[in-house]
Structure formats: C-alpha cells, structure tokens
Short mmCIF file of C-alpha atoms and ligand atoms in Angstrom, two decimals:
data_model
loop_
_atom_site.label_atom_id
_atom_site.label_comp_id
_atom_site.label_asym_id
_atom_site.label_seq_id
_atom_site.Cartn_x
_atom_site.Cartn_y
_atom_site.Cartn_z
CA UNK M 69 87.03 92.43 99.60
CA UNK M 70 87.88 95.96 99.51
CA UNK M 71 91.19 97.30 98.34
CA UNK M 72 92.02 101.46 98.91
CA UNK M 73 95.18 102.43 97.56
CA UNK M 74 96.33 105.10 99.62
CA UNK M 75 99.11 107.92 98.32
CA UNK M 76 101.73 106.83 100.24
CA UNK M 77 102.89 105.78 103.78
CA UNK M 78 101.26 108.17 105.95
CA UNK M 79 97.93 108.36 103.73
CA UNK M 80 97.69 104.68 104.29
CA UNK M 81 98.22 104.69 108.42
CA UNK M 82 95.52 107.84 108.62
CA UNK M 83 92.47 105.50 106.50
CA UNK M 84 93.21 102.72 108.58
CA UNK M 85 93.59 104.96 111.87
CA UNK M 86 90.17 106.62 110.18
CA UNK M 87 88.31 103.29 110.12
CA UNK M 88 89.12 102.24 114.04
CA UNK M 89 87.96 105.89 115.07
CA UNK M 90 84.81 104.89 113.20
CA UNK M 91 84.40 101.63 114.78
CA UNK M 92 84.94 102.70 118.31
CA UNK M 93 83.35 105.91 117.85
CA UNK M 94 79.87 103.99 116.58
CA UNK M 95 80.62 100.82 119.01
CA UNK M 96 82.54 102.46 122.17
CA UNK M 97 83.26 99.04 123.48
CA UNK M 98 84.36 97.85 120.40
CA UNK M 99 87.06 94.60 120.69
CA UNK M 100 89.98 95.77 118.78
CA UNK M 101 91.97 92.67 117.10
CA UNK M 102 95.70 94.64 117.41
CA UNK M 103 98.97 93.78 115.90
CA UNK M 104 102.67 94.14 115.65
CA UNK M 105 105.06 95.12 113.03
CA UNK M 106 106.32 98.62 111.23
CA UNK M 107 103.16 98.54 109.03
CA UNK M 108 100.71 99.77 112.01
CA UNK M 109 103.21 101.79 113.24
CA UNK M 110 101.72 104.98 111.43
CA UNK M 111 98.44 103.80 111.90
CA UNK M 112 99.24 103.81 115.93
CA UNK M 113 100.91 107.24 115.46
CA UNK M 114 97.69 108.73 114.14
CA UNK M 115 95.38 107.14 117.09
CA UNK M 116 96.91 108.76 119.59
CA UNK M 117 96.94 112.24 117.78
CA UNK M 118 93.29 111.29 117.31
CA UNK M 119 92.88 110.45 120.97
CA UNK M 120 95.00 113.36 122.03
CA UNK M 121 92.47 115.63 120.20
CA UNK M 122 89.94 114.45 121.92
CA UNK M 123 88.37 112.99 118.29
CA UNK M 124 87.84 109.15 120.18
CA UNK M 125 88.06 107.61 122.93
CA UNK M 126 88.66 104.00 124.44
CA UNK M 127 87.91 103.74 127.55
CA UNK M 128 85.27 101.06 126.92
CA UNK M 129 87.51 99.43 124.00
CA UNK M 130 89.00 96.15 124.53
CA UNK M 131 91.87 94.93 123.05
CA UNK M 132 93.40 91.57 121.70
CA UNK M 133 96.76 91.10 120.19
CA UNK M 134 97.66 88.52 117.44
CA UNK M 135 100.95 87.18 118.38
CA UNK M 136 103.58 86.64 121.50
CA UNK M 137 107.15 85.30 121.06
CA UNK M 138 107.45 82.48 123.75
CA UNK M 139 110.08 82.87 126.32
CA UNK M 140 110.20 86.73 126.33
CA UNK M 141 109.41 88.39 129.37
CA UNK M 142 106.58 91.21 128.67
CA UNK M 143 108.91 93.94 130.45
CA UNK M 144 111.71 92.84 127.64
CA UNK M 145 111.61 95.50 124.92
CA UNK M 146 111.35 92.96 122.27
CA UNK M 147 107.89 91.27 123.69
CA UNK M 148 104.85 92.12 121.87
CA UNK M 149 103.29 93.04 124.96
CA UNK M 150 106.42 95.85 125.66
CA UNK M 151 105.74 96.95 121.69
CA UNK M 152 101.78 97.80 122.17
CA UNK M 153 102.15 99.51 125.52
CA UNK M 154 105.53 101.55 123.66
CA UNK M 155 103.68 102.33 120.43
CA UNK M 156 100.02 102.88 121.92
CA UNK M 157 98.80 101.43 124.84
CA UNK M 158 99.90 103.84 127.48
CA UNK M 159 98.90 106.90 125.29
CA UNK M 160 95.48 106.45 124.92
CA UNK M 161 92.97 105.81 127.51
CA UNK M 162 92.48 102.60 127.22
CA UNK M 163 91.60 100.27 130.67
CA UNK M 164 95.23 98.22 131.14
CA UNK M 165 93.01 95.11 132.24
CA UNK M 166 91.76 95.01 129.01
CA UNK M 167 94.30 94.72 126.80
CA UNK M 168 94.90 91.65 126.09
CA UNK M 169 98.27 90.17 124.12
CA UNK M 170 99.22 86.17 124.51
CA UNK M 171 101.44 85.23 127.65
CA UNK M 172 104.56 84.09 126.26
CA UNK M 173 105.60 83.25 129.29
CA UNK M 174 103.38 80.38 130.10
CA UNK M 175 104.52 77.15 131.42
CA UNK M 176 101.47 75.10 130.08
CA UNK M 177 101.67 77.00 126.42
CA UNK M 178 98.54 74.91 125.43
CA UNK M 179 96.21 76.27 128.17
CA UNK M 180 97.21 79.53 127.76
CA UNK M 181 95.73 79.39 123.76
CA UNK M 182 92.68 77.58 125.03
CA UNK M 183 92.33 80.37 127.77
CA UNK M 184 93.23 83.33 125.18
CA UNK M 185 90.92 81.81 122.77
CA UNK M 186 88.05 82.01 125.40
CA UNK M 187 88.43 85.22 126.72
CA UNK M 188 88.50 86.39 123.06
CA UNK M 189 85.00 84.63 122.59
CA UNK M 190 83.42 86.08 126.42
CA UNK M 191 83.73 89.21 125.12
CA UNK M 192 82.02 88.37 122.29
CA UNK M 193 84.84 88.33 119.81
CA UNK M 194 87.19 90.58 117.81
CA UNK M 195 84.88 93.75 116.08
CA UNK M 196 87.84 94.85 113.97
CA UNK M 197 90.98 92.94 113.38
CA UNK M 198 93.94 94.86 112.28
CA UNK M 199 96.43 93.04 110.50
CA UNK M 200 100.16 93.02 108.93
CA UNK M 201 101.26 91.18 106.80
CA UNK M 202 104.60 89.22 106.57
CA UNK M 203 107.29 88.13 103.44
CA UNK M 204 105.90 84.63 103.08
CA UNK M 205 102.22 85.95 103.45
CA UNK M 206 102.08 84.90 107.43
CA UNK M 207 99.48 86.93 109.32
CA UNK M 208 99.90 87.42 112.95
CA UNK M 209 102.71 84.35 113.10
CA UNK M 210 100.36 81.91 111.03
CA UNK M 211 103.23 80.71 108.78
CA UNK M 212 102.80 79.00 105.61
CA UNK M 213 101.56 75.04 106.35
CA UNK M 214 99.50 72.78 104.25
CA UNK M 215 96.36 73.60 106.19
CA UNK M 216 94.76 76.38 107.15
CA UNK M 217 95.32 76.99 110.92
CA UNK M 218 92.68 76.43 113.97
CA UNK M 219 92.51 78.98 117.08
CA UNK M 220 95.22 80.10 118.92
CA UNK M 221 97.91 77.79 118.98
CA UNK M 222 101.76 77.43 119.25
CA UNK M 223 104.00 77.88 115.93
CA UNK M 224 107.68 77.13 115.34
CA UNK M 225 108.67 80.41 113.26
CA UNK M 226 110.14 79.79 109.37
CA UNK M 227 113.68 81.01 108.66
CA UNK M 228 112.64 83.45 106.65
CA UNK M 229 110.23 85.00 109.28
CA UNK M 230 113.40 84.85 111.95
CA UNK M 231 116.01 86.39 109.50
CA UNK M 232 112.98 89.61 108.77
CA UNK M 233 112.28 89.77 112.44
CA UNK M 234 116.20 89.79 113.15
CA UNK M 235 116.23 94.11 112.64
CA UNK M 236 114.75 94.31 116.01
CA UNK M 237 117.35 91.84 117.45
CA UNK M 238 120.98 92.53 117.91
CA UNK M 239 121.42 89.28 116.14
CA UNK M 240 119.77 86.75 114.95
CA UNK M 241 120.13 84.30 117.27
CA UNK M 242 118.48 86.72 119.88
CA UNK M 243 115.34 86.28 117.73
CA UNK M 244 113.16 83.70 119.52
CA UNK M 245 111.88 80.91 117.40
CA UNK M 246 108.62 80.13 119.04
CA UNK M 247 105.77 81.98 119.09
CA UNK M 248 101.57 81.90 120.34
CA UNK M 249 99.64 83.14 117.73
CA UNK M 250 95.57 83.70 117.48
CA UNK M 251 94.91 81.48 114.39
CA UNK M 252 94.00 81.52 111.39
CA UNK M 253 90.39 80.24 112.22
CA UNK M 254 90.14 83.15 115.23
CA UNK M 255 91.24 85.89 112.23
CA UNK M 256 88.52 84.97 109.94
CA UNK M 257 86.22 85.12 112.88
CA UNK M 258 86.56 88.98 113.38
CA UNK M 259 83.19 90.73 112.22
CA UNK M 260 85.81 93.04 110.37
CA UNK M 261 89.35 93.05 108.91
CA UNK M 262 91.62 95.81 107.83
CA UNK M 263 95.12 94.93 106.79
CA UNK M 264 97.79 97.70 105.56
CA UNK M 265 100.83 96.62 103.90
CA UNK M 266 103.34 99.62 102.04
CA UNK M 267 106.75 99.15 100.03
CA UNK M 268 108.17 97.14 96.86
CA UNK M 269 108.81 94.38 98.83
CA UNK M 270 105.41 93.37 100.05
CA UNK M 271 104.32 93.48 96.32
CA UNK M 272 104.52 89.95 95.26
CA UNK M 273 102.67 88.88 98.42
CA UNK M 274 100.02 91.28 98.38
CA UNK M 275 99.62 90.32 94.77
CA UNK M 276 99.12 86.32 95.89
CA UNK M 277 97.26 86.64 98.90
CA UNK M 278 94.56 89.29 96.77
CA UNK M 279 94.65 87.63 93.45
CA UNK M 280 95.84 84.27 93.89
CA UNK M 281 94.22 80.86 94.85
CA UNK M 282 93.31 80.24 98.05
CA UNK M 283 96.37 78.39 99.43
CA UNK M 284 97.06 77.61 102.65
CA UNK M 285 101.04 78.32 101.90
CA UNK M 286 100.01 82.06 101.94
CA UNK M 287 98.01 82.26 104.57
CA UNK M 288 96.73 85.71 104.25
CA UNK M 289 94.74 84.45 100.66
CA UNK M 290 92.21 83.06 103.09
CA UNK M 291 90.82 86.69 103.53
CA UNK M 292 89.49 86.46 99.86
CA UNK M 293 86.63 84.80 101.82
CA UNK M 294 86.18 86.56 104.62
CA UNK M 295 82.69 89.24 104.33
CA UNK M 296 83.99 92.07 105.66
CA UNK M 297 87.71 92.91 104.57
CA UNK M 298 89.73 96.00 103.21
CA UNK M 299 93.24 96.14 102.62
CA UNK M 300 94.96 99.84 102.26
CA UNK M 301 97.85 99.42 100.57
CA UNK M 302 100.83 102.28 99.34
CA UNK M 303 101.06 102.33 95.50
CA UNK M 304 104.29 100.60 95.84
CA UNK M 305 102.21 97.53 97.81
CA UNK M 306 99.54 97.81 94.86
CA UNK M 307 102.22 97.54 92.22
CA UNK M 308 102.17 93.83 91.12
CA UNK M 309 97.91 93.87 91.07
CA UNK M 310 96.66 93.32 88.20
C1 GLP S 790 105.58 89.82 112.43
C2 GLP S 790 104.20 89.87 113.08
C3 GLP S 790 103.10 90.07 112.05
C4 GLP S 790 103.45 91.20 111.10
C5 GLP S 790 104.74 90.86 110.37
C6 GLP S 790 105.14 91.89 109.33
O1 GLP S 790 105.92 88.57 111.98
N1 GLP S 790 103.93 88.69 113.83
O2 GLP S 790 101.88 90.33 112.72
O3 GLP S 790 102.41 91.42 110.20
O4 GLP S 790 105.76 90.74 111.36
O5 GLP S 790 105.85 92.93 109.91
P1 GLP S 790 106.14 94.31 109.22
O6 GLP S 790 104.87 95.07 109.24
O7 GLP S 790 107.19 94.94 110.08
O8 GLP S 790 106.61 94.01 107.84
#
C-alpha cells in the first residue's frame, strides 16, 4: 500500500493522470478499470490535455467502468455511460467498442453481470483500476454489507449514498436506487489500483479504510490487502492519518 499526498486538488488529478500515461504508455493495450464521481474529474481533465499533446495514446486501451444506475437510459445525462463519454471518452482516441460501462438497462440484470464479468476476464482483466471513493467507504457502488462482495452483481443503494448522489439530480427522488456494480472480488482482481480521494469530508473514511481493520462495512479497507495499491490523497483527505 502506497499513500502520495499530493499539494492539493489539481496536484492529486495530474499523479494519478501521470500513472495511467505510464501504464498505457508501457502496455498500449492496457485494460483501464474507469470510474465515476468528482474525484477523477481532474484526473480526466489532465488525460485529455495529455492526449491532446500527443504525450499518450489509446487507441489499443480498453476500458471497463465500475458502476451503472439501473433504469437509466445511457443517452440520459445522469447514466454513467453519458458521464465517461462527457468527461473523457469522446476526447481521446479511444476505440468506442471498447469501452465498456454496465448496461443498466438490461431486462435480465443477472446475465448482464455474468456477461460483464466475462468480458472483463477475455480480455484478460483490469491492468489498472481507478477508483473513488464514497461517504460510507463504498467503492464503485459496493456499499457497506457484512461480507465482502463477489463479481459484478446488483446492489440496492444506502440512503446515505442516494442523498450524496442527489447534487446531480434535481431531487432526490430522481436519484435511482438500484445500481450494477463490478464487485468487490472483480476490484481486488485488478493487477493495479489507484484511488484519489481530496477534501475534509473524505477524512474519516480515508482514515478507516487505510488504517482501520479490515471490515467489510467499509468496503474500501479491503485494499489494505491488495499487492499493488496507491492512494493520492489532498492534505485535507490525509488529515485524520495517523
Ligand atoms: C459514486 C460512485 C463511486 C464514487 C463515489 C464518490 O457513488 N459509484 O464510484 O467513488 O460516487 O463520488 P465523489 O468522487 O463524487 O465523491
């Protein structure tokens, strides 16, 4: 477990954007593990300057995204699908057939995690998983249970994960309450994992999930195990280590 504490904000999104050049620049068809969220954001921002530059490119990447809210149309702006292609996907030259995000409009929701969990492992599975993390310590939409979750399955969101998601809603009953998420078994099988988390209010769970017992009520303290992990985090992120 590696933990860089970056100077702020933008410092943080330009290490992590740093590390995916690296991977896809030394492995060009690298299988990116993607995800949602404000905290890769910055990280997306500085790709595409990176790609605009001409300092990577992805045409032989591969992408995978964590999560898909079930029920919401991938043309609807709030779909996770809508988010990637808005905040990256269609600024960078990576092949549209392979990117990859969960169909949250399936009718048979458990085929489509058995199918997303294959395709994931035909291409060999995830290189570099880039991660979020949420309030409760819920990575991808792997809420807190009593067990540590298997691959890609289908979650009933928490309250608390609704009422945080709710800013990118007009309300909160717009905020769908089911989700398909990758797992927490599929996360821990990515060769690498980088997860950025900034502000005061991710303290306490950064502090947990890093320093804590393993406990499957924060998911993210699973990653204490995993071999290859780094988490950049802003100073006010870092605050609550000891
Ligand atoms: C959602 C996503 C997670 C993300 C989390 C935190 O619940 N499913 O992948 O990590 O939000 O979001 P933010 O980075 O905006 O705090």
């Amino acid at each position: 477990m590696k933990i860089i504490i970056a100077k702020d904000y933008n410092d943080m999104s330009q290490k992590a954007a740093q590390q995916i050049m690296s991977q896809v620049t030394f492995k060009e068809d690298s299988i990116l593990g993607l995800a949602t969220g404000s905290s890769p954001l910055g990280t997306y921002k500085k790709l595409i300057e990176f790609y605009q530059a001409g300092l990577i490119d992805f045409s032989k990447a591969t992408s995978f995204n964590l999560d898909e809210y079930l029920g919401v149309p991938p043309d609807n702006p709030q779909s996770y699908r809508f988010f990637m292609e808005d905040n990256l996907l269609n600024h960078i030259n990576i092949p549209k057939e392979r990117t990859f995000v969960p169909n949250g409009m399936a009718t048979d929701v458990q085929k489509e995690c058995d199918s997303y969990e294959e395709q994931i492992k035909s291409y060999g599975g995830v290189d570099l998983q880039l991660l979020g993390i949420g309030h409760n310590g819920h990575v991808g939409f792997n809420e807190p249970s009593t067990y540590f979750t298997p691959p890609t399955h289908q979650i009933t969101l928490k309250e608390e994960t609704i009422r945080a998601n709710a800013r990118f809603f007009n309300s909160i009953e717009e905020v769908p309450t089911q989700a398909v998420t990758m797992g927490i078994q599929t996360i821990m099988s990515a060769r690498k994992v980088l997860l950025v988390a900034s502000g005061k209010e991710k303290a306490g769970t950064i502090q947990k999930t890093l320093q804590g017992k393993i406990d499957p009520q924060v998911p993210a303290s699973i990653l204490q195990l995993h071999p290859d992990c780094t988490f950049i985090l802003d100073p006010e992120a870092a605050s609550l280590l000891k």
